[in-house]
Coordinates of C-alpha atoms and ligand atoms in Angstrom, one line a residue:
M27 CA 45.3 98.0 64.4
D28 CA 48.0 98.0 67.0
M29 CA 47.0 95.6 69.8
D30 CA 50.1 96.0 71.9
A31 CA 48.4 97.9 74.7
T32 CA 45.5 95.5 74.8
R33 CA 47.8 92.5 74.9
K34 CA 49.8 94.0 77.7
L35 CA 46.7 94.6 79.7
L36 CA 45.5 91.0 79.1
L37 CA 48.8 89.7 80.5
L38 CA 47.7 91.3 83.9
A39 CA 44.1 90.2 83.6
R40 CA 42.5 88.1 86.3
R41 CA 40.3 86.3 83.7
P42 CA 42.0 86.9 80.4
H43 CA 39.6 84.7 78.4
D44 CA 36.4 86.3 79.8
L45 CA 34.5 88.3 77.3
D46 CA 33.9 91.2 79.7
T47 CA 37.7 91.3 80.3
L48 CA 38.3 91.4 76.5
V49 CA 35.9 94.4 76.3
I50 CA 37.6 96.3 79.2
A51 CA 41.1 95.6 78.0
G52 CA 40.2 96.4 74.4
V53 CA 38.6 99.7 75.2
L54 CA 41.4 100.7 77.5
G55 CA 44.0 99.5 75.0
Q56 CA 42.5 101.6 72.2
A57 CA 42.4 104.7 74.4
L58 CA 46.0 104.2 75.5
E59 CA 47.2 103.7 71.9
A60 CA 45.4 106.9 70.9
G61 CA 46.7 108.8 73.9
R62 CA 43.1 109.6 74.9
A63 CA 42.1 110.8 78.3
P64 CA 40.0 109.9 80.1
L65 CA 40.4 106.3 79.1
I66 CA 36.7 105.6 80.0
R67 CA 34.6 108.7 79.9
G68 CA 32.4 109.6 82.8
L69 CA 34.0 107.3 85.3
A70 CA 35.3 109.1 88.3
E71 CA 38.7 108.0 89.5
A72 CA 37.5 106.0 92.5
R73 CA 35.1 104.0 90.4
F74 CA 37.7 103.5 87.7
Q75 CA 40.1 102.1 90.3
R76 CA 37.5 99.6 91.5
L77 CA 37.1 98.5 87.9
I78 CA 40.8 98.1 87.5
N79 CA 41.1 96.0 90.6
E80 CA 38.2 93.8 89.6
Y81 CA 39.7 92.9 86.2
F82 CA 43.5 93.2 86.7
V83 CA 46.3 92.3 89.1
D84 CA 49.0 94.8 89.9
L85 CA 47.9 97.3 87.2
A86 CA 48.7 101.0 87.9
L87 CA 46.5 103.0 85.6
E88 CA 44.6 106.3 86.1
N89 CA 41.5 107.4 84.2
H90 CA 42.3 111.1 84.3
A91 CA 38.6 111.9 84.3
S92 CA 37.6 115.5 85.0
E93 CA 34.4 117.5 85.2
C94 CA 35.3 119.0 81.8
D95 CA 34.8 115.7 80.1
R96 CA 31.3 116.4 79.0
G97 CA 31.4 117.0 75.3
D98 CA 28.7 118.1 72.8
D99 CA 28.4 114.6 71.4
E100 CA 25.9 111.7 72.1
F101 CA 27.9 110.1 74.8
E102 CA 25.4 110.8 77.6
D103 CA 22.4 109.7 75.6
L104 CA 24.1 106.5 74.5
L105 CA 25.3 105.8 78.1
Q106 CA 21.7 106.2 79.4
L107 CA 20.4 103.8 76.7
L108 CA 22.9 101.2 77.7
L109 CA 22.4 101.7 81.4
D110 CA 18.7 101.3 81.0
H111 CA 19.2 98.0 79.1
R112 CA 21.7 96.2 81.4
S113 CA 20.9 92.5 81.8
H114 CA 22.1 92.8 85.3
P115 CA 21.6 96.3 86.8
N116 CA 24.8 96.2 88.9
E117 CA 28.0 98.2 89.1
T118 CA 29.9 95.8 86.8
S119 CA 27.4 96.3 84.0
A120 CA 27.5 100.0 84.6
W121 CA 31.3 100.0 84.0
L122 CA 30.7 98.1 80.8
A123 CA 28.1 100.6 79.7
Y124 CA 30.5 103.5 80.2
A125 CA 33.2 101.5 78.3
V126 CA 30.9 100.9 75.3
A127 CA 29.7 104.4 75.2
S128 CA 33.2 105.8 75.3
A129 CA 34.4 103.6 72.5
A130 CA 31.3 104.3 70.4
M131 CA 32.5 107.9 70.0
G132 CA 35.3 106.6 67.8
E133 CA 35.4 106.7 64.0
N134 CA 35.4 103.0 63.1
H135 CA 33.1 100.0 63.5
L136 CA 32.2 99.6 67.1
W137 CA 34.0 96.2 67.5
Q138 CA 37.2 97.9 66.2
D139 CA 36.9 100.9 68.4
M140 CA 36.4 98.5 71.3
G141 CA 39.6 96.6 70.4
L142 CA 37.7 93.3 70.0
P143 CA 38.9 90.5 67.8
S144 CA 35.7 90.4 65.7
R145 CA 32.2 91.7 65.3
R146 CA 31.0 88.3 66.6
H147 CA 32.6 89.0 70.0
L148 CA 30.7 92.3 70.2
S149 CA 27.4 90.7 69.3
N150 CA 27.9 88.0 71.9
F151 CA 28.8 90.6 74.4
M152 CA 25.7 92.7 73.7
I153 CA 23.4 89.7 74.0
S154 CA 25.1 88.8 77.3
R155 CA 25.2 92.2 78.9
F156 CA 22.5 94.3 77.2
G157 CA 20.1 91.6 76.3
S158 CA 16.9 93.6 75.9
L159 CA 18.7 96.1 73.7
A160 CA 20.4 93.4 71.6
A161 CA 17.1 91.7 71.1
R162 CA 15.8 94.7 69.3
N163 CA 18.5 94.5 66.7
T164 CA 16.6 91.8 64.8
G165 CA 18.0 92.7 61.4
D166 CA 21.6 92.5 62.6
M167 CA 22.1 96.2 61.9
K168 CA 25.5 97.7 62.4
W169 CA 25.8 98.4 66.1
K170 CA 26.5 102.1 66.0
K171 CA 23.7 102.7 63.4
F172 CA 21.4 100.6 65.6
F173 CA 22.3 102.7 68.7
Y174 CA 21.6 105.9 66.9
R175 CA 18.3 104.7 65.6
Q176 CA 17.3 103.7 69.1
M177 CA 18.3 107.0 70.5
C178 CA 16.3 108.9 67.8
E179 CA 13.3 106.7 68.4
R180 CA 13.6 107.4 72.2
A181 CA 13.8 111.2 71.6
G182 CA 11.0 111.1 69.0
V183 CA 13.4 112.6 66.4
P184 CA 13.1 111.1 62.9
I185 CA 16.6 111.3 61.4
C186 CA 16.0 108.3 59.2
K187 CA 15.1 108.9 55.6
S188 CA 12.3 106.4 55.6
P189 CA 10.0 105.1 58.3
H190 CA 11.0 101.5 57.3
C191 CA 14.5 100.4 56.8
A192 CA 13.5 98.0 54.0
D193 CA 12.3 101.0 51.9
C194 CA 15.3 103.3 52.7
C195 CA 17.9 104.4 50.2
D196 CA 20.5 104.1 53.0
Y197 CA 19.8 100.5 53.7
A198 CA 23.3 99.4 52.7
V199 CA 24.9 102.0 54.9
C200 CA 23.1 100.8 58.0
F201 CA 23.1 97.0 57.3
G202 CA 26.1 96.4 55.1
P203 CA 29.1 94.2 56.0
E204 CA 30.9 95.4 59.1
D205 CA 34.0 93.2 58.9
D206 CA 36.4 95.6 57.0
G207 CA 38.0 98.9 58.1
G208 CA 35.3 101.0 56.6
P209 CA 33.3 103.7 58.3
A210 CA 31.1 102.9 61.2
Ligands
SF4_320 S1 18.2 102.0 56.8 FE1 17.3 104.1 56.6 S2 15.5 103.9 58.0 FE2 16.8 102.2 58.5 S3 18.1 103.0 60.2 FE3 19.2 103.3 58.3 S4 18.7 105.4 57.7 FE4 17.2 104.8 59.2

């Protein structure tokens, strides 16, 4: 994984060792490396600029958000799940929810899509910022799988092949190791 964009962002960070900063820099860095726009989905330019000013010094960056950003994926549902579970229901936590939901639309393990150094960083971040949601992941399920199960439970849609994970033939898919470059 090319971390150059994230590293450059961290050089301009107000609090480069702060976990929230690692998340924002990682998500932005991954989007920049991939040439994606908007960098964080759903955040209007004014909100994005307040985020940039909160985390960085002298960084000129635009989100390039537009009304056409709404895709046919699960972004909005996941965003709402995260917003509802913010440990602190403030604007900072909202920015972080948008960042996580944006990154989660990627193809890899979530911690990789978020440009974080390890899965442990992601788990610590989830406990800190989305505590009531993280507390439900009692089996240390892969984070993306866990999100999707939560969304399906909310919607009353049973996508799982078994009512209980322990009896499910996909157990290894949902709970297997998440430290390699394999699918999310
Ligand atoms: S292990 Fe099976 S039941 Fe559990 S979340 Fe995965 S697919 Fe659903």
